[in-house]
Short mmCIF file of N, CA and C in Angstrom, two decimals:
data_model
loop_
_atom_site.label_atom_id
_atom_site.label_comp_id
_atom_site.label_asym_id
_atom_site.label_seq_id
_atom_site.Cartn_x
_atom_site.Cartn_y
_atom_site.Cartn_z
N MET K 1 113.13 94.31 95.67
CA MET K 1 113.67 95.52 96.18
C MET K 1 112.56 96.53 96.45
N ALA K 2 112.75 97.30 97.49
CA ALA K 2 111.78 98.32 97.86
C ALA K 2 112.42 99.70 97.63
N HIS K 3 111.59 100.68 97.36
CA HIS K 3 112.06 102.05 97.14
C HIS K 3 111.48 102.98 98.19
N PHE K 4 112.36 103.85 98.66
CA PHE K 4 111.93 104.82 99.69
C PHE K 4 112.38 106.24 99.26
N ALA K 5 111.46 107.20 99.47
CA ALA K 5 111.72 108.56 99.09
C ALA K 5 112.01 109.38 100.33
N GLU K 6 113.08 110.18 100.26
CA GLU K 6 113.33 111.15 101.36
C GLU K 6 112.63 112.44 101.07
N LEU K 7 111.91 112.96 102.06
CA LEU K 7 111.17 114.21 101.90
C LEU K 7 111.78 115.30 102.69
N ASP K 8 111.70 116.52 102.13
CA ASP K 8 112.20 117.68 102.89
C ASP K 8 111.02 118.21 103.76
N GLU K 9 111.20 119.38 104.34
CA GLU K 9 110.20 119.92 105.24
C GLU K 9 108.89 120.36 104.55
N THR K 10 108.90 120.44 103.22
CA THR K 10 107.73 120.80 102.46
C THR K 10 107.12 119.57 101.74
N ASN K 11 107.62 118.38 102.09
CA ASN K 11 107.17 117.15 101.46
C ASN K 11 107.58 117.00 99.98
N THR K 12 108.66 117.71 99.64
CA THR K 12 109.25 117.56 98.32
C THR K 12 110.27 116.45 98.37
N VAL K 13 110.27 115.59 97.37
CA VAL K 13 111.16 114.45 97.31
C VAL K 13 112.59 114.95 97.00
N LYS K 14 113.48 114.60 97.91
CA LYS K 14 114.91 114.96 97.76
C LYS K 14 115.66 113.87 96.96
N ARG K 15 115.34 112.64 97.24
CA ARG K 15 116.01 111.52 96.57
C ARG K 15 115.20 110.27 96.82
N VAL K 16 115.47 109.25 96.02
CA VAL K 16 114.83 107.93 96.15
C VAL K 16 115.94 106.89 96.24
N ILE K 17 115.84 106.00 97.21
CA ILE K 17 116.85 104.96 97.36
C ILE K 17 116.17 103.58 97.28
N VAL K 18 117.00 102.58 97.00
CA VAL K 18 116.55 101.18 96.97
C VAL K 18 117.01 100.51 98.29
N VAL K 19 116.07 99.78 98.89
CA VAL K 19 116.32 99.04 100.10
C VAL K 19 116.00 97.58 99.83
N HIS K 20 116.90 96.69 100.21
CA HIS K 20 116.67 95.24 100.02
C HIS K 20 115.45 94.81 100.85
N ASN K 21 114.67 93.98 100.24
CA ASN K 21 113.42 93.48 100.90
C ASN K 21 113.67 92.86 102.29
N ASN K 22 114.86 92.29 102.48
CA ASN K 22 115.19 91.64 103.77
C ASN K 22 115.16 92.69 104.90
N GLU K 23 115.39 93.93 104.57
CA GLU K 23 115.45 95.00 105.60
C GLU K 23 114.00 95.40 106.01
N LEU K 24 113.01 94.90 105.30
CA LEU K 24 111.63 95.29 105.58
C LEU K 24 110.88 94.24 106.35
N LEU K 25 111.51 93.07 106.54
CA LEU K 25 110.77 91.92 107.06
C LEU K 25 110.57 91.95 108.56
N VAL K 26 109.33 91.66 108.96
CA VAL K 26 108.93 91.46 110.37
C VAL K 26 108.15 90.18 110.33
N ASP K 27 108.72 89.15 110.94
CA ASP K 27 108.07 87.82 110.97
C ASP K 27 107.75 87.34 109.57
N GLY K 28 108.64 87.62 108.62
CA GLY K 28 108.44 87.18 107.24
C GLY K 28 107.56 88.02 106.39
N ILE K 29 107.02 89.09 106.92
CA ILE K 29 106.13 89.97 106.18
C ILE K 29 106.76 91.34 106.05
N GLU K 30 106.72 91.88 104.79
CA GLU K 30 107.30 93.22 104.57
C GLU K 30 106.57 94.29 105.29
N SER K 31 107.28 95.21 105.90
CA SER K 31 106.70 96.29 106.69
C SER K 31 107.30 97.63 106.23
N GLU K 32 106.44 98.54 105.78
CA GLU K 32 106.89 99.90 105.40
C GLU K 32 107.58 100.58 106.60
N THR K 33 106.99 100.41 107.80
CA THR K 33 107.56 101.03 109.02
C THR K 33 109.00 100.54 109.21
N LYS K 34 109.23 99.26 109.03
CA LYS K 34 110.58 98.71 109.19
C LYS K 34 111.55 99.31 108.19
N GLY K 35 111.08 99.51 106.92
CA GLY K 35 111.87 100.14 105.90
C GLY K 35 112.20 101.58 106.24
N ILE K 36 111.23 102.32 106.77
CA ILE K 36 111.45 103.68 107.18
C ILE K 36 112.49 103.73 108.30
N GLU K 37 112.36 102.87 109.24
CA GLU K 37 113.29 102.78 110.38
C GLU K 37 114.72 102.54 109.85
N PHE K 38 114.84 101.66 108.85
CA PHE K 38 116.13 101.39 108.26
C PHE K 38 116.73 102.64 107.63
N CYS K 39 115.90 103.36 106.87
CA CYS K 39 116.38 104.56 106.18
C CYS K 39 116.80 105.63 107.16
N VAL K 40 115.98 105.83 108.20
CA VAL K 40 116.30 106.86 109.20
C VAL K 40 117.59 106.49 109.93
N ALA K 41 117.78 105.22 110.27
CA ALA K 41 118.96 104.78 110.98
C ALA K 41 120.23 104.95 110.17
N HIS K 42 120.14 104.76 108.86
CA HIS K 42 121.32 104.86 107.99
C HIS K 42 121.55 106.22 107.35
N TYR K 43 120.47 106.96 107.19
CA TYR K 43 120.63 108.24 106.42
C TYR K 43 120.01 109.45 107.11
N GLY K 44 119.24 109.22 108.22
CA GLY K 44 118.51 110.36 108.84
C GLY K 44 117.41 110.79 107.92
N GLY K 45 116.70 111.85 108.33
CA GLY K 45 115.71 112.42 107.45
C GLY K 45 114.28 111.81 107.64
N ASN K 46 113.41 112.22 106.73
CA ASN K 46 112.01 111.80 106.71
C ASN K 46 111.77 110.97 105.46
N TRP K 47 111.32 109.74 105.63
CA TRP K 47 111.18 108.80 104.51
C TRP K 47 109.78 108.24 104.40
N ILE K 48 109.43 107.84 103.15
CA ILE K 48 108.16 107.18 102.90
C ILE K 48 108.38 106.24 101.72
N GLN K 49 107.67 105.14 101.71
CA GLN K 49 107.86 104.16 100.64
C GLN K 49 107.15 104.61 99.38
N THR K 50 107.76 104.31 98.25
CA THR K 50 107.17 104.54 96.95
C THR K 50 107.26 103.24 96.17
N SER K 51 106.51 103.14 95.09
CA SER K 51 106.45 101.91 94.32
C SER K 51 106.89 102.20 92.89
N TYR K 52 107.92 101.45 92.44
CA TYR K 52 108.35 101.59 91.06
C TYR K 52 107.25 101.33 90.08
N ASN K 53 106.33 100.45 90.47
CA ASN K 53 105.20 100.11 89.57
C ASN K 53 103.97 100.95 89.89
N ALA K 54 104.11 101.93 90.78
CA ALA K 54 103.02 102.82 91.19
C ALA K 54 101.83 102.08 91.79
N THR K 55 102.09 101.00 92.48
CA THR K 55 101.02 100.21 93.13
C THR K 55 100.58 100.84 94.45
N ILE K 56 101.38 101.75 94.98
CA ILE K 56 100.98 102.54 96.12
C ILE K 56 101.28 103.98 95.81
N ARG K 57 100.54 104.86 96.42
CA ARG K 57 100.76 106.34 96.36
C ARG K 57 100.69 106.90 94.91
N LYS K 58 99.92 106.21 94.07
CA LYS K 58 99.52 106.62 92.72
C LYS K 58 100.64 106.75 91.70
N ASN K 59 101.78 107.31 92.10
CA ASN K 59 102.94 107.52 91.17
C ASN K 59 104.21 107.18 91.88
N TYR K 60 105.20 106.77 91.06
CA TYR K 60 106.53 106.55 91.58
C TYR K 60 107.13 107.93 91.94
N ALA K 61 107.74 108.04 93.11
CA ALA K 61 108.31 109.29 93.52
C ALA K 61 109.60 109.57 92.74
N GLY K 62 109.77 110.77 92.32
CA GLY K 62 111.02 111.22 91.69
C GLY K 62 111.46 112.50 92.36
N THR K 63 112.69 112.83 92.20
CA THR K 63 113.22 114.10 92.74
C THR K 63 112.36 115.26 92.28
N GLY K 64 111.93 116.08 93.23
CA GLY K 64 111.05 117.22 92.90
C GLY K 64 109.58 116.93 92.98
N CYS K 65 109.19 115.67 93.06
CA CYS K 65 107.74 115.38 93.27
C CYS K 65 107.36 115.85 94.67
N ILE K 66 106.04 116.09 94.86
CA ILE K 66 105.51 116.47 96.14
C ILE K 66 104.70 115.27 96.69
N TYR K 67 104.93 114.91 97.94
CA TYR K 67 104.06 113.94 98.60
C TYR K 67 102.94 114.68 99.25
N ASP K 68 101.70 114.30 98.84
CA ASP K 68 100.47 114.89 99.45
C ASP K 68 99.89 113.88 100.39
N PRO K 69 100.02 114.11 101.69
CA PRO K 69 99.50 113.15 102.68
C PRO K 69 97.99 113.01 102.66
N VAL K 70 97.26 114.03 102.25
CA VAL K 70 95.82 113.92 102.17
C VAL K 70 95.38 112.95 101.11
N ARG K 71 95.99 113.03 99.95
CA ARG K 71 95.74 112.09 98.82
C ARG K 71 96.52 110.82 98.96
N ASP K 72 97.51 110.81 99.85
CA ASP K 72 98.49 109.71 99.98
C ASP K 72 99.06 109.39 98.59
N ALA K 73 99.60 110.45 97.95
CA ALA K 73 100.04 110.32 96.58
C ALA K 73 101.30 111.20 96.33
N PHE K 74 102.14 110.71 95.43
CA PHE K 74 103.19 111.54 94.92
C PHE K 74 102.73 112.26 93.67
N ILE K 75 102.94 113.55 93.64
CA ILE K 75 102.49 114.39 92.51
C ILE K 75 103.76 115.01 91.84
N PRO K 76 103.91 114.74 90.55
CA PRO K 76 105.09 115.30 89.85
C PRO K 76 105.02 116.80 89.75
N PRO K 77 106.08 117.44 89.48
CA PRO K 77 106.06 118.92 89.28
C PRO K 77 105.11 119.31 88.15
N LYS K 78 104.47 120.42 88.31
CA LYS K 78 103.53 120.88 87.28
C LYS K 78 104.34 121.35 86.06
N PRO K 79 104.05 120.77 84.88
CA PRO K 79 104.87 121.13 83.72
C PRO K 79 104.68 122.55 83.21
N VAL K 80 103.44 123.01 83.20
CA VAL K 80 103.15 124.39 82.77
C VAL K 80 101.96 124.87 83.58
N GLU K 81 101.80 126.18 83.62
CA GLU K 81 100.80 126.81 84.54
C GLU K 81 99.35 126.36 84.26
N SER K 82 98.99 126.21 82.98
CA SER K 82 97.56 125.97 82.69
C SER K 82 97.08 124.56 82.95
N TRP K 83 98.03 123.61 83.13
CA TRP K 83 97.62 122.23 83.30
C TRP K 83 96.96 122.01 84.65
N VAL K 84 96.04 121.04 84.67
CA VAL K 84 95.23 120.77 85.88
C VAL K 84 95.53 119.37 86.39
N LEU K 85 95.38 119.19 87.72
CA LEU K 85 95.62 117.91 88.32
C LEU K 85 94.46 117.00 88.20
N ASN K 86 94.70 115.80 87.66
CA ASN K 86 93.70 114.76 87.62
C ASN K 86 93.65 114.15 89.00
N GLU K 87 92.58 114.30 89.70
CA GLU K 87 92.47 113.83 91.10
C GLU K 87 92.53 112.30 91.25
N ASP K 88 92.17 111.59 90.19
CA ASP K 88 92.22 110.10 90.23
C ASP K 88 93.64 109.60 90.09
N THR K 89 94.41 110.21 89.17
CA THR K 89 95.75 109.69 88.87
C THR K 89 96.86 110.50 89.57
N CYS K 90 96.53 111.73 89.96
CA CYS K 90 97.51 112.69 90.52
C CYS K 90 98.58 112.98 89.46
N GLN K 91 98.19 113.04 88.19
CA GLN K 91 99.04 113.44 87.08
C GLN K 91 98.49 114.74 86.52
N TRP K 92 99.38 115.55 86.00
CA TRP K 92 98.97 116.82 85.35
C TRP K 92 98.48 116.54 83.96
N GLU K 93 97.41 117.24 83.56
CA GLU K 93 96.79 117.08 82.22
C GLU K 93 96.47 118.46 81.63
N THR K 94 96.45 118.49 80.35
CA THR K 94 96.05 119.72 79.67
C THR K 94 94.62 120.04 79.99
N PRO K 95 94.24 121.30 80.01
CA PRO K 95 92.84 121.65 80.31
C PRO K 95 91.89 121.32 79.17
N LEU K 96 92.44 121.03 78.00
CA LEU K 96 91.65 120.65 76.85
C LEU K 96 92.12 119.29 76.38
N PRO K 97 91.20 118.40 76.01
CA PRO K 97 91.60 117.09 75.53
C PRO K 97 92.38 117.15 74.23
N TYR K 98 93.22 116.16 74.00
CA TYR K 98 93.98 116.09 72.75
C TYR K 98 92.98 115.86 71.62
N PRO K 99 93.13 116.60 70.49
CA PRO K 99 92.21 116.43 69.38
C PRO K 99 92.24 114.98 68.86
N THR K 100 91.10 114.51 68.40
CA THR K 100 91.00 113.11 67.95
C THR K 100 90.84 112.98 66.42
N ASP K 101 91.29 113.99 65.68
CA ASP K 101 91.09 113.99 64.23
C ASP K 101 92.23 113.28 63.49
N GLY K 102 93.16 112.67 64.20
CA GLY K 102 94.22 111.96 63.61
C GLY K 102 95.46 112.81 63.22
N LYS K 103 95.38 114.10 63.41
CA LYS K 103 96.52 114.98 63.08
C LYS K 103 97.42 115.03 64.29
N ASN K 104 98.65 115.53 64.05
CA ASN K 104 99.63 115.73 65.14
C ASN K 104 99.50 117.13 65.73
N TYR K 105 99.55 117.19 67.08
CA TYR K 105 99.46 118.47 67.78
C TYR K 105 100.47 118.57 68.87
N GLN K 106 100.77 119.79 69.23
CA GLN K 106 101.59 120.01 70.41
C GLN K 106 100.91 121.11 71.24
N TRP K 107 101.11 121.03 72.55
CA TRP K 107 100.47 122.00 73.45
C TRP K 107 101.15 123.33 73.34
N ASP K 108 100.36 124.40 73.23
CA ASP K 108 100.91 125.75 73.17
C ASP K 108 100.43 126.51 74.42
N GLU K 109 101.30 126.73 75.32
CA GLU K 109 100.96 127.41 76.55
C GLU K 109 100.51 128.86 76.35
N ALA K 110 101.07 129.54 75.36
CA ALA K 110 100.74 130.93 75.10
C ALA K 110 99.26 131.09 74.75
N THR K 111 98.71 130.17 74.00
CA THR K 111 97.34 130.27 73.60
C THR K 111 96.42 129.32 74.41
N VAL K 112 97.04 128.54 75.29
CA VAL K 112 96.37 127.51 76.08
C VAL K 112 95.45 126.65 75.18
N ASN K 113 96.11 126.11 74.16
CA ASN K 113 95.38 125.33 73.18
C ASN K 113 96.39 124.39 72.45
N TRP K 114 95.79 123.41 71.73
CA TRP K 114 96.60 122.55 70.90
C TRP K 114 96.84 123.21 69.56
N LEU K 115 98.09 123.18 69.09
CA LEU K 115 98.42 123.69 67.74
C LEU K 115 98.82 122.50 66.88
N GLU K 116 98.30 122.49 65.64
CA GLU K 116 98.62 121.43 64.72
C GLU K 116 100.09 121.54 64.34
N VAL K 117 100.74 120.38 64.29
CA VAL K 117 102.18 120.27 63.88
C VAL K 117 102.12 119.80 62.45
N PRO K 118 102.63 120.67 61.53
CA PRO K 118 102.62 120.24 60.11
C PRO K 118 103.46 118.98 59.90
N THR K 119 102.98 118.13 59.07
CA THR K 119 103.74 116.92 58.71
C THR K 119 104.50 117.18 57.42
N GLU K 120 105.63 116.57 57.29
CA GLU K 120 106.47 116.80 56.11
C GLU K 120 106.13 115.81 55.02
#
């Protein structure tokens, strides 16, 4: 099964649908273009393929993700203001690495730092 994301005019993902692989075949080979044509014919709109296993476009598209055509990647919504985009993975990350001292921490946006979570 193939997955296709419908994009709005700002390249924000509106929805993701599943298309049977048979709809993508051209001379026995799967074609993204053929899948897009199928989606447009049945649902209208602007479509692009996404991969459930993130084998293309870095991340699986979800509602609210942004498709960046320059990076050819789906980027999830930014969780909090201070987080930065990892250009390799197109995932948001904290600006400071998670502490490695074995304690439990949670991100605190107010201080832009990791706060230790007390254990019981």
